[in-house]
Structure formats: C-alpha cells, structure tokens
mmCIF file with all atom_site columns, C-alpha atoms in Angstrom:
data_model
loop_
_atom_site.group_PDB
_atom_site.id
_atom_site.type_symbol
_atom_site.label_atom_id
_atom_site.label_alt_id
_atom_site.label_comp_id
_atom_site.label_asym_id
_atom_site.label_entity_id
_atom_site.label_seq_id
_atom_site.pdbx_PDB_ins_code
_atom_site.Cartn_x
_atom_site.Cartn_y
_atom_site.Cartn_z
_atom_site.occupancy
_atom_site.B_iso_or_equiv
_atom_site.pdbx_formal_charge
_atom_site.auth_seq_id
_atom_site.auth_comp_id
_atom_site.auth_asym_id
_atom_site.auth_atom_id
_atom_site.pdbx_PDB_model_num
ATOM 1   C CA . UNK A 1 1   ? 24.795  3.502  16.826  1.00 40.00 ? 297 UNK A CA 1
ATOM 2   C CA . UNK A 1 2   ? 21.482  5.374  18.068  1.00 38.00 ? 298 UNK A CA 1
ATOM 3   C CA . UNK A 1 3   ? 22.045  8.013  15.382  1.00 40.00 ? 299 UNK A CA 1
ATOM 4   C CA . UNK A 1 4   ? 21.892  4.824  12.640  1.00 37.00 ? 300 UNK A CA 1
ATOM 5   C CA . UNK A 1 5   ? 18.831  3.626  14.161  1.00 34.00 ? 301 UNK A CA 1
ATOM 6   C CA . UNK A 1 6   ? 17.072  7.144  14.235  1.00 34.00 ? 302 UNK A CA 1
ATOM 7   C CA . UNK A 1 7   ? 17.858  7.667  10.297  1.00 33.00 ? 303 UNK A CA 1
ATOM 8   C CA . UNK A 1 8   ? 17.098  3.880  9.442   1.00 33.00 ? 304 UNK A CA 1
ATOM 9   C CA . UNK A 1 9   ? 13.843  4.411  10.777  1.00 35.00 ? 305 UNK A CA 1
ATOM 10  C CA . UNK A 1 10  ? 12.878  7.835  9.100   1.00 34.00 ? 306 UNK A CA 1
ATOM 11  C CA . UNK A 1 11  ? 14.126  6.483  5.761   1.00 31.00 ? 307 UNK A CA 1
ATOM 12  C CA . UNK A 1 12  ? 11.776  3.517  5.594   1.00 35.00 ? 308 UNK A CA 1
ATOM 13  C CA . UNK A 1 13  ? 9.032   6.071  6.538   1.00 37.00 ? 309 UNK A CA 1
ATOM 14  C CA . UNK A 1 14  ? 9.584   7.944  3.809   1.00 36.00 ? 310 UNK A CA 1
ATOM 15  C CA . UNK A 1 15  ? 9.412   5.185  1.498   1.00 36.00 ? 311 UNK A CA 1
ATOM 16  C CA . UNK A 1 16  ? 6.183   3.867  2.841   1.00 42.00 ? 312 UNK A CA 1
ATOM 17  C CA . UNK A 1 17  ? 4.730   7.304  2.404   1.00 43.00 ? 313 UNK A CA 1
ATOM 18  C CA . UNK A 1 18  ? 5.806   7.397  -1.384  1.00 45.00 ? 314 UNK A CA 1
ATOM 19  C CA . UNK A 1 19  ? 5.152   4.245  -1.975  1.00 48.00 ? 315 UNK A CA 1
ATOM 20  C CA . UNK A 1 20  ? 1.754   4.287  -0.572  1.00 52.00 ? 316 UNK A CA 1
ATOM 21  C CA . UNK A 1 21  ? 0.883   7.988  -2.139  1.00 54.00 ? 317 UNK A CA 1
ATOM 22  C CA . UNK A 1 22  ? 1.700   6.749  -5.464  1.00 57.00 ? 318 UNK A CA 1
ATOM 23  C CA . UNK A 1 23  ? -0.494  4.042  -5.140  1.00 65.00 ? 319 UNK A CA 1
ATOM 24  C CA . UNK A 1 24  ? -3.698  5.307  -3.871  1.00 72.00 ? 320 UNK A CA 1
ATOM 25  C CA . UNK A 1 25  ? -3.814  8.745  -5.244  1.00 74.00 ? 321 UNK A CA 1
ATOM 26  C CA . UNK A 1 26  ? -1.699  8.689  -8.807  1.00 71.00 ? 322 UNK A CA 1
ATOM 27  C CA . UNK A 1 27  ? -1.764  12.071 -10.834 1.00 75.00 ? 323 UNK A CA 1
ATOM 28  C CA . UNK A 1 28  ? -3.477  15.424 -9.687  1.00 81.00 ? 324 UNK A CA 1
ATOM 29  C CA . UNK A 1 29  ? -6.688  14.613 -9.737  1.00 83.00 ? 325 UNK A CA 1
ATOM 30  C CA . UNK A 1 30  ? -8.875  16.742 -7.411  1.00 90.00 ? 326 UNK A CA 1
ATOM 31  C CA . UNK A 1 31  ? -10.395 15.160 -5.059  1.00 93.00 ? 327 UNK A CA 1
ATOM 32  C CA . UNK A 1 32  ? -8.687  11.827 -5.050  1.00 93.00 ? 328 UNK A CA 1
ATOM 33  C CA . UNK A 1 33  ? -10.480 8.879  -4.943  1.00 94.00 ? 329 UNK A CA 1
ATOM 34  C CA . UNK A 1 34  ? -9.813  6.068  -3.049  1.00 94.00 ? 330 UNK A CA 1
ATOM 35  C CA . UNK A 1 35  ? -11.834 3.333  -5.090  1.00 93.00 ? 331 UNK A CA 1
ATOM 36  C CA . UNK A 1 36  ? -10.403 -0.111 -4.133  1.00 93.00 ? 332 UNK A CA 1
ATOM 37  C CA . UNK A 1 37  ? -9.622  -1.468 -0.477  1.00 95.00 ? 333 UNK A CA 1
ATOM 38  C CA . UNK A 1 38  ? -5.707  -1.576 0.120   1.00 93.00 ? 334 UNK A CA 1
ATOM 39  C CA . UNK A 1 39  ? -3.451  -2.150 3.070   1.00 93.00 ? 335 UNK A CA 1
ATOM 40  C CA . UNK A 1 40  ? -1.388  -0.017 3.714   1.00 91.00 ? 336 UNK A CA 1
ATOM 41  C CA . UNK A 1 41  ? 2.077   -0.316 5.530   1.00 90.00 ? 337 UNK A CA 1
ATOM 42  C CA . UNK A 1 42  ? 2.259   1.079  9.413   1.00 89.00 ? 338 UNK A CA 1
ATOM 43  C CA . UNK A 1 43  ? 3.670   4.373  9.794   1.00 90.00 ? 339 UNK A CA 1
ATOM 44  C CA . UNK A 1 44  ? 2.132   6.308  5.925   1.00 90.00 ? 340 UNK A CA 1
ATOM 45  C CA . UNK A 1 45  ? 1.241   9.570  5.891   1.00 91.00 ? 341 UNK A CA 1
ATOM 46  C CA . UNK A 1 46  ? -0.697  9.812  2.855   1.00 91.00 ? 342 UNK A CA 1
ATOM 47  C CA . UNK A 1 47  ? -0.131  13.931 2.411   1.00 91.00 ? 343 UNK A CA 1
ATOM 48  C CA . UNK A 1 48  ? -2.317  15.484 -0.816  1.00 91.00 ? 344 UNK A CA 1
ATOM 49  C CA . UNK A 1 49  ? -2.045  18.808 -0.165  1.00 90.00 ? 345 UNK A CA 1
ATOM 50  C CA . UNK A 1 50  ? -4.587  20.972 -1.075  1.00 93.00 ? 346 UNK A CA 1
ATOM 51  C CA . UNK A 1 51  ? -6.606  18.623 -2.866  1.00 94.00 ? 347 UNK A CA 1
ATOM 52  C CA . UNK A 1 52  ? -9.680  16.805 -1.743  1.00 96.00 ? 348 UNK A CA 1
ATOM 53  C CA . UNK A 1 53  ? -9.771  13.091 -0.694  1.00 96.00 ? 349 UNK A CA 1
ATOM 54  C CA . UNK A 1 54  ? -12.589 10.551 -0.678  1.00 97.00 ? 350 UNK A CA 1
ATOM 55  C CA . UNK A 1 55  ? -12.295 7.125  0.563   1.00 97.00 ? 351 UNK A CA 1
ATOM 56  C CA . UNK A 1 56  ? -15.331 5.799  -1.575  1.00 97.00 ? 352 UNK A CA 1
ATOM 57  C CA . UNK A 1 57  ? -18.217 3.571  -1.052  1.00 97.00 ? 353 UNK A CA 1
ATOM 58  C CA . UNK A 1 58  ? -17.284 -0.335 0.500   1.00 97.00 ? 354 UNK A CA 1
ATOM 59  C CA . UNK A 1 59  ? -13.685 0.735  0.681   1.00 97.00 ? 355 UNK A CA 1
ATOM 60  C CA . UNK A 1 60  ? -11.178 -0.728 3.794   1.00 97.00 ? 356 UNK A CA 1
ATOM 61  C CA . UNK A 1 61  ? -8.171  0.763  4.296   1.00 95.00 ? 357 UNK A CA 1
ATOM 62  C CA . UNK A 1 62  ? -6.160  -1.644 6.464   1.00 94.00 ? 358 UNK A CA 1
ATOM 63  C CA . UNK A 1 63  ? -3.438  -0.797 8.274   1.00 93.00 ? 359 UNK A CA 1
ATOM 64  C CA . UNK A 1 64  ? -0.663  -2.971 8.980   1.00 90.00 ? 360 UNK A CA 1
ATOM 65  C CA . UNK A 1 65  ? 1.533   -3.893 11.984  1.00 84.00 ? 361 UNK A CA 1
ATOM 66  C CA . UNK A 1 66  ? 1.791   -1.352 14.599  1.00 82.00 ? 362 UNK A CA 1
ATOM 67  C CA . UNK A 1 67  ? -1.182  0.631  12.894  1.00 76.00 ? 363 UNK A CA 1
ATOM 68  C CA . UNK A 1 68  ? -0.525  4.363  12.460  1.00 88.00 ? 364 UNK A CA 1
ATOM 69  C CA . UNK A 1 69  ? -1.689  6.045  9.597   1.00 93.00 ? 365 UNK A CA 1
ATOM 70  C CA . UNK A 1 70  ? -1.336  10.107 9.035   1.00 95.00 ? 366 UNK A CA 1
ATOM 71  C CA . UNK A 1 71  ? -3.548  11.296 6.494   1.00 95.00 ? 367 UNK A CA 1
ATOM 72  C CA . UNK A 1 72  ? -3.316  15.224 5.549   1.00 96.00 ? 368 UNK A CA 1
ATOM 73  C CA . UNK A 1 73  ? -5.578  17.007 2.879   1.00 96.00 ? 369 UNK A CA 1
ATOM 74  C CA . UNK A 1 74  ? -8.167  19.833 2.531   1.00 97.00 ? 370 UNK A CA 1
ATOM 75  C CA . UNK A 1 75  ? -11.548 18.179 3.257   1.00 98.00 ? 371 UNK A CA 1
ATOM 76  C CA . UNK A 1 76  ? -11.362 14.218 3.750   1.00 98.00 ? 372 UNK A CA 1
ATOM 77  C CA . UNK A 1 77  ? -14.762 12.722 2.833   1.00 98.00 ? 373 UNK A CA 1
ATOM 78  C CA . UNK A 1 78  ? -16.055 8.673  3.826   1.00 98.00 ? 374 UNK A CA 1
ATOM 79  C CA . UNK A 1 79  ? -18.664 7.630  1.913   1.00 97.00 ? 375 UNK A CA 1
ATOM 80  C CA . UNK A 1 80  ? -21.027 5.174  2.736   1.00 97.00 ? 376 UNK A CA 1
ATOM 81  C CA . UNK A 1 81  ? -19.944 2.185  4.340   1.00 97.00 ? 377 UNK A CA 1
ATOM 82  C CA . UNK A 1 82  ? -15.986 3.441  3.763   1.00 98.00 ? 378 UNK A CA 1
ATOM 83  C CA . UNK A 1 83  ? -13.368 1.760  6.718   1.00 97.00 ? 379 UNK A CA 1
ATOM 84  C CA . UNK A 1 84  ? -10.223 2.565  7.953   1.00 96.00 ? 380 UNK A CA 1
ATOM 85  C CA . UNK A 1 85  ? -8.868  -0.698 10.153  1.00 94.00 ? 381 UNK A CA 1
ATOM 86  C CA . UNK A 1 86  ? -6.093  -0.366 12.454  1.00 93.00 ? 382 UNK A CA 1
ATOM 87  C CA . UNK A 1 87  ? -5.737  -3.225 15.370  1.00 87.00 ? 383 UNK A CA 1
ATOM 88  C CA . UNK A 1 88  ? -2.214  -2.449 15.483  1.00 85.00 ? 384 UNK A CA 1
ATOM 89  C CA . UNK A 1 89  ? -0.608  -5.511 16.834  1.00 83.00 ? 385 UNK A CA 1
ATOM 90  C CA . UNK A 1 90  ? -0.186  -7.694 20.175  1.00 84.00 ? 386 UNK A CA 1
ATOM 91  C CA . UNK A 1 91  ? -2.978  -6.290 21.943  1.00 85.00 ? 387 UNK A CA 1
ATOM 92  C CA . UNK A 1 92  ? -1.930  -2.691 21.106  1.00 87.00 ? 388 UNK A CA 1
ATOM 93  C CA . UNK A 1 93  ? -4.494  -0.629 18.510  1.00 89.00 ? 389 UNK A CA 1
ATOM 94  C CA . UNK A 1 94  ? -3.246  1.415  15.717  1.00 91.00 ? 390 UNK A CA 1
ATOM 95  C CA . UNK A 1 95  ? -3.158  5.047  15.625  1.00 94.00 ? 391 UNK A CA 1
ATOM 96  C CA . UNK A 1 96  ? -5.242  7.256  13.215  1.00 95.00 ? 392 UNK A CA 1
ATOM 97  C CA . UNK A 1 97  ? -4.580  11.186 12.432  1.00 96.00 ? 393 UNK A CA 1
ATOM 98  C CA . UNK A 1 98  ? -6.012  13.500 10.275  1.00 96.00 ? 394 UNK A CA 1
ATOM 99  C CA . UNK A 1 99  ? -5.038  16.976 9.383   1.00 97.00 ? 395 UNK A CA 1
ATOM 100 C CA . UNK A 1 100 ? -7.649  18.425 6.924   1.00 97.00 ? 396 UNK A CA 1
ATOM 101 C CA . UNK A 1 101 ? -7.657  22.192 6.255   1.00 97.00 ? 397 UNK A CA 1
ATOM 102 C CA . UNK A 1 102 ? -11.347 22.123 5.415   1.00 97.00 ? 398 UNK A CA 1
ATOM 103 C CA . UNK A 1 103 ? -13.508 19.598 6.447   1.00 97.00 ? 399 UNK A CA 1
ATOM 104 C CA . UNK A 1 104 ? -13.802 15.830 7.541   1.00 97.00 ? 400 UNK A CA 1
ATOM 105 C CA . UNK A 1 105 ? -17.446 13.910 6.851   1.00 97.00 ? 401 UNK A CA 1
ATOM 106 C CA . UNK A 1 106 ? -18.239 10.684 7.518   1.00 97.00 ? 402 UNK A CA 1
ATOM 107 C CA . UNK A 1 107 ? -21.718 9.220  5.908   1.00 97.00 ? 403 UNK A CA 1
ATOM 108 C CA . UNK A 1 108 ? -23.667 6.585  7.441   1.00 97.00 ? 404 UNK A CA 1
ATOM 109 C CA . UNK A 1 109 ? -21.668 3.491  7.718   1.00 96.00 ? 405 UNK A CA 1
ATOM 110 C CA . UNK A 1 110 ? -18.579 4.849  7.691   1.00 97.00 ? 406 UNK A CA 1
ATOM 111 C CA . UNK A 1 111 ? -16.110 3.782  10.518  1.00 96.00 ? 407 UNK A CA 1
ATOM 112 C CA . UNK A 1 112 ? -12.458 4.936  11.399  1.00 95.00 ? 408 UNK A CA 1
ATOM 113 C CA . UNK A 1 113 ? -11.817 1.606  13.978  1.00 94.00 ? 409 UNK A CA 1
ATOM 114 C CA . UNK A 1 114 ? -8.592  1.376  16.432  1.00 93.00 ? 410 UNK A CA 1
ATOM 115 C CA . UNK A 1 115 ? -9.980  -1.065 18.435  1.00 89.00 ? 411 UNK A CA 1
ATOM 116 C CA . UNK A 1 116 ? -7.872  -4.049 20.576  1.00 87.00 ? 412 UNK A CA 1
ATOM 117 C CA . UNK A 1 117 ? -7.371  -5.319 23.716  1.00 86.00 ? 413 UNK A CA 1
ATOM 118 C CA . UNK A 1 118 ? -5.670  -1.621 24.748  1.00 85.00 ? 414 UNK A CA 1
ATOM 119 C CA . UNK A 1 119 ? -7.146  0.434  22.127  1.00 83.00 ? 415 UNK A CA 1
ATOM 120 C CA . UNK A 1 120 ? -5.541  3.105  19.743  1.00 91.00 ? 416 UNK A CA 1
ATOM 121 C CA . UNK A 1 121 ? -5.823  6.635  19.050  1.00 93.00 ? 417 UNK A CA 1
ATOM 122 C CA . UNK A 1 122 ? -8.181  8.903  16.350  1.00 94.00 ? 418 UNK A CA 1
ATOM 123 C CA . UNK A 1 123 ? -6.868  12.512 16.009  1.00 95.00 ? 419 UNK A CA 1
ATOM 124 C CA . UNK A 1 124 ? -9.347  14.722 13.353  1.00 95.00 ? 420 UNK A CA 1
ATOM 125 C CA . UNK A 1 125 ? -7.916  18.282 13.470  1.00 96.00 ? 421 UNK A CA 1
ATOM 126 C CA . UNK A 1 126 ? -10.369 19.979 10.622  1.00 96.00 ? 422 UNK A CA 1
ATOM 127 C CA . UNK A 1 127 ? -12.149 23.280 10.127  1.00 95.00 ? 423 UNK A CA 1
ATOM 128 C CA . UNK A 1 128 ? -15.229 21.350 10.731  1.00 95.00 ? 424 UNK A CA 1
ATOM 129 C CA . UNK A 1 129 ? -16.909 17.432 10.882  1.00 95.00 ? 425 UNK A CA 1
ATOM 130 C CA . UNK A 1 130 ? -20.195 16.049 10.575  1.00 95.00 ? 426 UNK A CA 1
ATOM 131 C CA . UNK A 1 131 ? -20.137 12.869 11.741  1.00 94.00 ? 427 UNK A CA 1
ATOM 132 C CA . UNK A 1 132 ? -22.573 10.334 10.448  1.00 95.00 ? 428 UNK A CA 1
ATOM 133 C CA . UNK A 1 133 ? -20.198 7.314  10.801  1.00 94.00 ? 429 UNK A CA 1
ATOM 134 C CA . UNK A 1 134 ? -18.623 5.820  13.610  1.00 94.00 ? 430 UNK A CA 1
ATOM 135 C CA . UNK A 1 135 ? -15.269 6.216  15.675  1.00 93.00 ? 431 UNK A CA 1
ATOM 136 C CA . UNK A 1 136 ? -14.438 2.810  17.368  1.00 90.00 ? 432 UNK A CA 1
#
C-alpha cells in the first residue's frame, strides 16, 4: 500500500508540472515571459531548460496549498515590482527553489515571499545574483 501512495503522489506531480509549464511558458520562445499573474498548484517545477525566464513587471505568482515551487532555467530575471507568494498553509510557509545555470536578478520591488506563522524556505543556486528586490 506505501508503494501506491509513493507513485500516486509522483504522478500528480508530474501533471502539475506539465500542466503548469504549458501554461506559463507555451512554445520556445527565449526568454519566456511570464506576463500575467497565475497560481500555480503546490509542488510545480516549472523546468525551461536552457532558455531564459522573466517574471515581468506587476506579475504574482501564487502558490497554492502547501507552497513549493521549483523553478529551473539559465538566468531567471524579476522585473520591477514581480512576486512570487507562497504562505503555504496552516501556519506552515511555502517553499521556493531555484536552479539557474546563469544568473538570478531581482529589480527594485521585486519580492520572492514565504512568510507565515513558521516561515518557509528560498533556495537560489545560480552562477551569480544581484539582488535589488526582497526575500521575505
């Protein structure tokens, strides 16, 4: 019965992740642009590959329920005033990782935010940041 549980819960991952890909960064366009706010379900990884991705101006990003989000390009860029939002749930923030080859930036106004009662997690593995936004 554990075995069923185990590869219930990496199937429905794996739909999120398509799901969510093919909705926020159709085609091959490099860099992707992320030009309307979404929500996206708990537990994505949005993975582009070697293309760029850019969460543009005003944007949220909202995750849902238990809040973890994987994001994995080359260079991951925030414009102005871009969000991502992840309270996770019952007291317990969400969970925020991203794997960029190149580099992460995050312009003025620009805010990852895992912030609850017991706070979340922000992972940025990149070749470098410059961080102009804010990590909450």
């Amino acid at each position: 019965m554990r075995l069923f549980s185990r590869l219930f819960v990496v199937s429905l991952f794996v739909f999120n992740a398509s799901s969510a890909f093919a909705q926020l960064c159709p085609g091959v366009a490099d860099p992707c642009v992320i030009s309307t706010s979404q929500t996206i379900a708990s537990g994505t990884l949005l993975d582009i590959g070697t293309r760029d991705l850019v969460v543009a101006s005003g944007v949220t990003l909202t995750v849902n329920g238990l809040g973890t989000l994987t994001i994995a390009a080359d260079d991951v860029t925030f414009a102005d005033n871009a969000k991502i939002l992840a309270d996770g749930m019952e007291g317990f923030g969400g969970d925020i990782l991203i794997d960029a080859t190149g580099a992460v930036t995050m312009n003025p106004g620009s805010r990852i935010d895992v912030q609850a009662a017991f706070g979340g997690s922000i992972s940025i593995t990149a070749e470098s940041v410059q961080m102009n936004g804010q990590l909450k």
